[in-house]
Amino acid sequence: MIDPKHIEAFAQIVGKENVYSDKAHLIAYSYDATRTRYEPDAVLFPRNEDDVSRILRYCDTNHIIITPRGAGSGFTGGALPANGGIILGMEKHMNQILEIDLQNMVAVVQPGVINMDLQKAVEAVGLFYPPDPASQEYSSLGGNVSENAGGMRAAKYGITKDYVMALRAVRPNGEIIRAGKRTIKDVAGYNTAGILIASEGTLAVITEITLKLLPKPKFTKAYMGIFPSVEHAMNAVFKSLAAGANPVAMEFLDSLVVHALKVKLGVDLPEDAGALLIGDVDGNVTEEVAFQLEILERAFKANGATDFHIAHDSDERNKLWFARRNASPSITIYGSKKLNEDISVPRSKLPEALNRIYAIGAKYGFKVPCFGHAGDGNIHVNVMVDGSNPKELEDGHKAIEEIFRLVVEMGGTLSGEHGIGTSKAPFMHIAFTEAEIGLFRDIKRAFDPNNILNPGKMGLPA
Amino acid sequence: MIDPKHIEAFAQIVGKENVYSDKAHLIAYSYDATRTRYEPDAVLFPRNEDDVSRILRYCDTNHIIITPRGAGSGFTGGALPANGGIILGMEKHMNQILEIDLQNMVAVVQPGVINMDLQKAVEAVGLFYPPDPASQEYSSLGGNVSENAGGMRAAKYGITKDYVMALRAVRPNGEIIRAGKRTIKDVAGYNTAGILIASEGTLAVITEITLKLLPKPKFTKAYMGIFPSVEHAMNAVFKSLAAGANPVAMEFLDSLVVHALKVKLGVDLPEDAGALLIGDVDGNVTEEVAFQLEILERAFKANGATDFHIAHDSDERNKLWFARRNASPSITIYGSKKLNEDISVPRSKLPEALNRIYAIGAKYGFKVPCFGHAGDGNIHVNVMVDGSNPKELEDGHKAIEEIFRLVVEMGGTLSGEHGIGTSKAPFMHIAFTEAEIGLFRDIKRAFDPNNILNPGKMGLPA
């Protein structure tokens, strides 16, 4: 329980109507997409950057823990108040698109803006914001920056960090920091925006984001390749890219996912497909689209594709993408609880990585349906267990740890796009040396000497 | 003078043949492209990462200052031993391309590799490393990363930081840090690679760089637009980009540069040109190249271009680029000393920025020929003075400070690609608040508590 005098002080700063410590609010702000729960002591809705600064300064002085929160849709607990304290909620007031600058092709947004709202706003004026995490309909751009969100289009267009031109942020001591500029080149001073991206709200509270926009490509076509095995499909991925293909997306579904889509949703897919690759190519001229599709078709067929299908209209394209979009909901046929991890390995290691992951699953008797962003090496690995069976849960977590060790051994990372938060924190020692974790601690201390900002995340001290 | 016992200790670590403290070496390693001189106390050539680690640990313990150095071609003194100590020279041993990984399209290099050597090596296998600073023939990739080098192709392809996938680096205490992975997505732990880029050797010594490569586009064509005034050309820049053009390069020459090229080098250009835009477009199909040229031609002509010229063969292309490449050497006709700065502003501010820069020059009676990377907003501004006239030099520096203030007021940066080093350090307070500079100091202290790595750069404590 927080001292009522602090609640009073917060009300002085942001107004009574923006401070909540009733049970309903504490519960509402206790969870995210991990389904783990940690109750905060209070929930504050700052109205502007000045509120953020004053709240932080107060909390720093009084050693009150703060967890910044966008939409609370994270998969690893980044926005959970794992050590209590207050939630700084950005969705209520700090949710405005401040500017779409057509001349310099940038958007300036507050952290609470929903990803899709920005995408729609810029597409309405002929521009394009590529990062499209699966959560794009409900995740916030502040969260996207804090976790360095990826998405389907990363194969061609990169991830959130590739679009962040500038940030405004508040340090725990209340100081306002501008990092970066509305210019493509800026090499004056340390790249503080670079370290704030993916820092999971542990270093500073982001209050404004300037994002790079692109011209919207004029033509897009979807494709699907059907392969006899995961190995064939994965070879086709890196061989087509090495041959010069530059697809917007190159998404992978394994045979378990294909089966689940047929059984659960009646999706019309070949029963004997060992793996599918589904994606888009784009271009400003139809010849570029054709050029891309030709490279893909050639490389897919040279690597055993039994079919290469091009969607010729938007209905056909929606049908292909329906399969990909429903991969995650369909696989619940394999177990009531899904232990899902978003590992990433160098693309050439995908065939071996997946085969070894299936072998780990088989050892414990689990189905491990896999799907995801093969074009950039980032695969969602789902160990399906019976959530009501403690032994299965325990084994499932053992399998996950084995998978992490394997991925790290193959030059991969614990997380391609979900982050570390609370849920992967126990595995940090697998991926990083003592020296590397020591550096993370030193960086954290430099930004936040009193450790009030989201402590205990990413394996950092609680 | 350094204590001879330290020289002995260094010889124990790297071998006698890699330690130099004779006057010839101290002079040879006392300068860079700024033409300012600071003599080191010794020059060491580490053979490998382990040498770097042991040297750093020794220096940290004994409080000996270290300045890492690649090719010493920097424009702002980043590699100068401004406070004495030792130079850690990467060009002698740590200069190997370790791997070109065709399957994952990455190159792994040591910091001493010359930019152009990597470009040639990857182009020989059909790949492409876009960052092309003007120094590409002689600058090292370690230096490119440490300064976050830009180049002509930044308009379409971005800058060095957009290609750094992973780094290995050594902290002053000798600890080896891996930052990033050979994967497109990696969000585990802080983005330490992000903060090492552009840190000018002040945080850690980079020992290995993993760079992203692209497929080499199949077709390239050069274009030139001739405009009656700088204002017309600059409007054409941001209006063509906003119309969807995505040129590889869009380089600007003003009328002073055009005049100098004609007078000094006899380049065949129209005498009455108020400004030129020269650049390349590329694509995998000729239709994409034609699409880009069409947008440019339309936007250029709508903004007053008197001519739009396409180079139809490589001879014509070389002729266009000859003018751009010789901009810098030709302008010496305006003064024996060039005070050159590489400011960057949001592209839409270019017309106003340049007019106000010329006005500052006129106030002091200086010619200020300008050229550079208009496509990304980064312009090289050259205040030409008589280097033998102390009053002119003093006025020139006043003009430079006025230009910096103007640029910052317009949302721009002190440096688009050259960095801060020693030469722009006095201007940091113009661009950054006390709080921001305080954060830089805190970051520096976190990485390098004893302040042995390249102290005094970027406005940080000496």
Short mmCIF file of C-alpha atoms in Angstrom, two decimals, chain B residues 57-281:
data_model
loop_
_atom_site.label_atom_id
_atom_site.label_comp_id
_atom_site.label_asym_id
_atom_site.label_seq_id
_atom_site.Cartn_x
_atom_site.Cartn_y
_atom_site.Cartn_z
CA ARG B 57 43.07 -3.00 -18.69
CA TYR B 58 46.65 -1.85 -18.20
CA CYS B 59 45.79 1.73 -19.15
CA ASP B 60 42.70 1.76 -16.96
CA THR B 61 44.71 0.61 -13.95
CA ASN B 62 47.46 3.12 -14.66
CA HIS B 63 45.20 5.97 -15.77
CA ILE B 64 46.78 6.26 -19.19
CA ILE B 65 44.69 7.94 -21.86
CA ILE B 66 43.92 5.96 -25.03
CA THR B 67 42.67 7.22 -28.37
CA PRO B 68 41.56 4.53 -30.83
CA ARG B 69 42.41 5.38 -34.43
CA GLY B 70 41.39 3.91 -37.75
CA ALA B 71 42.72 5.69 -40.83
CA GLY B 72 42.93 9.11 -39.19
CA SER B 73 40.86 10.72 -41.95
CA GLY B 74 38.26 12.34 -39.71
CA PHE B 75 37.19 15.95 -40.13
CA THR B 76 36.61 16.82 -36.48
CA GLY B 77 39.55 15.39 -34.54
CA GLY B 78 37.84 12.26 -33.22
CA ALA B 79 41.06 10.24 -33.55
CA LEU B 80 43.41 12.95 -32.27
CA PRO B 81 45.14 12.42 -28.90
CA ALA B 82 43.96 15.83 -27.73
CA ASN B 83 45.04 15.09 -24.16
CA GLY B 84 48.11 12.98 -24.90
CA GLY B 85 48.39 9.34 -24.01
CA ILE B 86 48.62 6.49 -26.46
CA ILE B 87 47.20 5.92 -29.91
CA LEU B 88 45.67 2.51 -30.53
CA GLY B 89 46.20 2.05 -34.24
CA MET B 90 43.93 -0.43 -36.00
CA GLU B 91 45.34 -0.16 -39.51
CA LYS B 92 48.37 -2.40 -39.13
CA HIS B 93 46.94 -5.73 -37.94
CA MET B 94 43.21 -5.39 -37.30
CA ASN B 95 42.38 -4.72 -40.93
CA GLN B 96 40.92 -7.98 -42.23
CA ILE B 97 37.61 -8.79 -43.85
CA LEU B 98 36.87 -11.85 -41.74
CA GLU B 99 33.85 -13.16 -43.59
CA ILE B 100 31.35 -12.37 -46.30
CA ASP B 101 28.33 -14.50 -45.47
CA LEU B 102 26.35 -14.82 -48.70
CA GLN B 103 23.51 -16.75 -47.13
CA ASN B 104 22.72 -14.18 -44.46
CA MET B 105 24.06 -11.26 -46.47
CA VAL B 106 26.38 -9.89 -43.83
CA ALA B 107 30.06 -9.03 -43.75
CA VAL B 108 32.21 -9.37 -40.65
CA VAL B 109 35.19 -7.03 -40.60
CA GLN B 110 37.88 -5.74 -38.32
CA PRO B 111 37.83 -2.00 -37.61
CA GLY B 112 40.88 -1.22 -39.76
CA VAL B 113 39.30 -2.36 -43.05
CA ILE B 114 39.03 0.49 -45.58
CA ASN B 115 35.45 1.24 -46.64
CA MET B 116 36.14 0.88 -50.37
CA ASP B 117 37.91 -2.47 -49.89
CA LEU B 118 34.72 -3.86 -48.37
CA GLN B 119 32.58 -2.31 -51.11
CA LYS B 120 34.72 -3.94 -53.79
CA ALA B 121 34.80 -7.31 -52.06
CA VAL B 122 31.03 -7.52 -51.67
CA GLU B 123 30.27 -6.18 -55.15
CA ALA B 124 32.46 -8.94 -56.55
CA VAL B 125 29.88 -11.41 -55.21
CA GLY B 126 26.80 -9.43 -56.31
CA LEU B 127 26.17 -7.68 -53.01
CA PHE B 128 26.19 -4.06 -51.97
CA TYR B 129 27.41 -2.06 -48.97
CA PRO B 130 25.72 1.34 -49.43
CA PRO B 131 27.45 3.78 -47.00
CA ASP B 132 29.88 5.77 -49.15
CA PRO B 133 31.45 8.69 -47.29
CA ALA B 134 33.52 11.00 -49.50
CA SER B 135 36.52 9.46 -47.70
CA GLN B 136 35.56 5.95 -48.83
CA GLU B 137 38.90 5.37 -50.58
CA TYR B 138 40.86 5.79 -47.36
CA SER B 139 38.59 5.88 -44.29
CA SER B 140 38.25 2.78 -42.14
CA LEU B 141 35.03 1.05 -41.20
CA GLY B 142 35.93 1.38 -37.51
CA GLY B 143 36.10 5.11 -38.02
CA ASN B 144 32.91 5.05 -40.10
CA VAL B 145 31.06 3.34 -37.23
CA SER B 146 32.62 5.57 -34.58
CA GLU B 147 31.50 8.70 -36.44
CA ASN B 148 28.37 7.16 -37.99
CA ALA B 149 29.57 8.14 -41.44
CA GLY B 150 27.08 9.14 -44.10
CA GLY B 151 27.71 9.64 -47.79
CA MET B 152 26.07 10.31 -51.14
CA ARG B 153 23.76 7.31 -51.09
CA ALA B 154 22.16 8.18 -47.74
CA ALA B 155 19.11 9.72 -49.42
CA LYS B 156 17.86 6.25 -50.37
CA TYR B 157 20.04 3.87 -48.37
CA GLY B 158 20.65 5.56 -45.04
CA ILE B 159 23.88 5.81 -43.10
CA THR B 160 26.38 3.58 -41.35
CA LYS B 161 24.16 2.93 -38.33
CA ASP B 162 21.52 1.44 -40.63
CA TYR B 163 23.99 -1.31 -41.58
CA VAL B 164 25.58 -2.21 -38.24
CA MET B 165 24.03 -5.48 -37.10
CA ALA B 166 26.54 -6.35 -34.39
CA LEU B 167 29.73 -5.13 -32.78
CA ARG B 168 32.37 -6.60 -30.58
CA ALA B 169 34.03 -4.04 -28.37
CA VAL B 170 36.30 -3.81 -25.35
CA ARG B 171 35.46 -1.66 -22.33
CA PRO B 172 38.21 0.30 -20.62
CA ASN B 173 38.36 -2.35 -17.88
CA GLY B 174 39.28 -4.91 -20.54
CA GLU B 175 35.90 -6.64 -20.62
CA ILE B 176 34.80 -7.85 -24.03
CA ILE B 177 31.25 -6.97 -25.02
CA ARG B 178 29.19 -8.43 -27.86
CA ALA B 179 26.40 -6.12 -28.97
CA GLY B 180 23.80 -7.24 -31.49
CA LYS B 181 23.54 -10.39 -33.57
CA ARG B 182 23.67 -11.65 -37.11
CA THR B 183 19.88 -11.42 -37.12
CA ILE B 184 17.61 -8.67 -38.40
CA LYS B 185 15.61 -8.68 -35.20
CA ASP B 186 17.16 -8.75 -31.74
CA VAL B 187 15.53 -7.10 -28.76
CA ALA B 188 17.26 -8.88 -25.89
CA GLY B 189 19.08 -6.47 -23.58
CA TYR B 190 19.98 -2.83 -24.16
CA ASN B 191 20.91 -1.79 -27.68
CA THR B 192 24.55 -1.22 -26.77
CA ALA B 193 25.56 -1.29 -30.43
CA GLY B 194 23.23 1.69 -30.90
CA ILE B 195 25.08 3.82 -28.37
CA LEU B 196 28.57 2.75 -29.51
CA ILE B 197 27.82 3.95 -33.04
CA ALA B 198 28.82 7.63 -33.33
CA SER B 199 30.43 7.58 -29.87
CA GLU B 200 33.80 8.63 -31.36
CA GLY B 201 35.81 6.04 -29.47
CA THR B 202 34.85 7.49 -26.10
CA LEU B 203 32.95 4.50 -24.68
CA ALA B 204 34.70 1.31 -25.81
CA VAL B 205 37.15 0.14 -28.47
CA ILE B 206 35.42 -1.58 -31.38
CA THR B 207 37.20 -4.79 -32.39
CA GLU B 208 34.77 -6.40 -34.85
CA ILE B 209 31.87 -5.14 -36.95
CA THR B 210 29.06 -7.16 -38.54
CA LEU B 211 27.48 -5.22 -41.39
CA LYS B 212 24.27 -5.81 -43.28
CA LEU B 213 24.63 -6.14 -47.05
CA LEU B 214 22.00 -5.70 -49.76
CA PRO B 215 21.55 -7.29 -53.16
CA LYS B 216 23.20 -5.03 -55.72
CA PRO B 217 20.53 -3.19 -57.76
CA LYS B 218 20.84 -4.08 -61.43
CA PHE B 219 20.40 -0.67 -63.07
CA THR B 220 21.65 2.80 -62.20
CA LYS B 221 21.27 6.06 -64.09
CA ALA B 222 22.58 9.52 -63.32
CA TYR B 223 20.62 12.72 -63.74
CA MET B 224 21.27 16.44 -63.51
CA GLY B 225 18.83 19.29 -63.03
CA ILE B 226 19.81 22.91 -63.68
CA PHE B 227 18.00 25.59 -61.70
CA PRO B 228 17.92 29.37 -61.84
CA SER B 229 18.46 29.69 -58.08
CA VAL B 230 19.30 27.81 -54.90
CA GLU B 231 15.76 28.32 -53.76
CA HIS B 232 14.33 26.66 -56.87
CA ALA B 233 16.70 23.70 -56.50
CA MET B 234 15.98 23.23 -52.81
CA ASN B 235 12.24 23.36 -53.37
CA ALA B 236 12.68 20.74 -56.08
CA VAL B 237 14.53 18.52 -53.59
CA PHE B 238 11.83 18.14 -51.00
CA LYS B 239 8.95 18.37 -53.44
CA SER B 240 10.26 15.52 -55.60
CA LEU B 241 10.83 13.37 -52.52
CA ALA B 242 7.37 14.14 -51.20
CA ALA B 243 6.04 13.14 -54.65
CA GLY B 244 7.48 9.66 -54.15
CA ALA B 245 10.95 9.92 -55.67
CA ASN B 246 13.52 7.75 -53.95
CA PRO B 247 16.83 8.67 -55.58
CA VAL B 248 20.03 6.96 -54.48
CA ALA B 249 21.66 10.37 -54.32
CA MET B 250 20.51 13.94 -54.79
CA GLU B 251 23.54 16.17 -54.57
CA PHE B 252 23.51 19.92 -54.68
CA LEU B 253 26.06 22.43 -56.04
CA ASP B 254 25.48 26.15 -55.72
CA SER B 255 26.44 28.79 -58.29
CA LEU B 256 29.74 29.56 -56.50
CA VAL B 257 30.74 25.91 -56.81
CA VAL B 258 29.64 25.80 -60.47
CA HIS B 259 31.73 28.90 -61.19
CA ALA B 260 34.75 27.40 -59.39
CA LEU B 261 34.46 24.15 -61.34
CA LYS B 262 34.48 26.09 -64.62
CA VAL B 263 37.32 28.41 -63.67
CA LYS B 264 39.60 25.92 -61.95
CA LEU B 265 38.91 22.69 -63.78
CA GLY B 266 37.29 23.81 -67.03
CA VAL B 267 34.20 21.73 -66.33
CA ASP B 268 31.55 22.28 -69.00
CA LEU B 269 28.59 23.67 -67.08
CA PRO B 270 26.15 26.51 -67.89
CA GLU B 271 27.58 29.81 -66.61
CA ASP B 272 24.18 31.08 -65.53
CA ALA B 273 23.23 28.03 -63.43
CA GLY B 274 21.97 29.22 -60.06
CA ALA B 275 22.24 25.70 -58.68
CA LEU B 276 22.58 22.11 -59.84
CA LEU B 277 21.16 18.87 -58.53
CA ILE B 278 23.12 15.77 -59.55
CA GLY B 279 22.34 12.22 -58.53
CA ASP B 280 21.62 8.60 -59.32
CA VAL B 281 18.48 6.52 -59.36
#
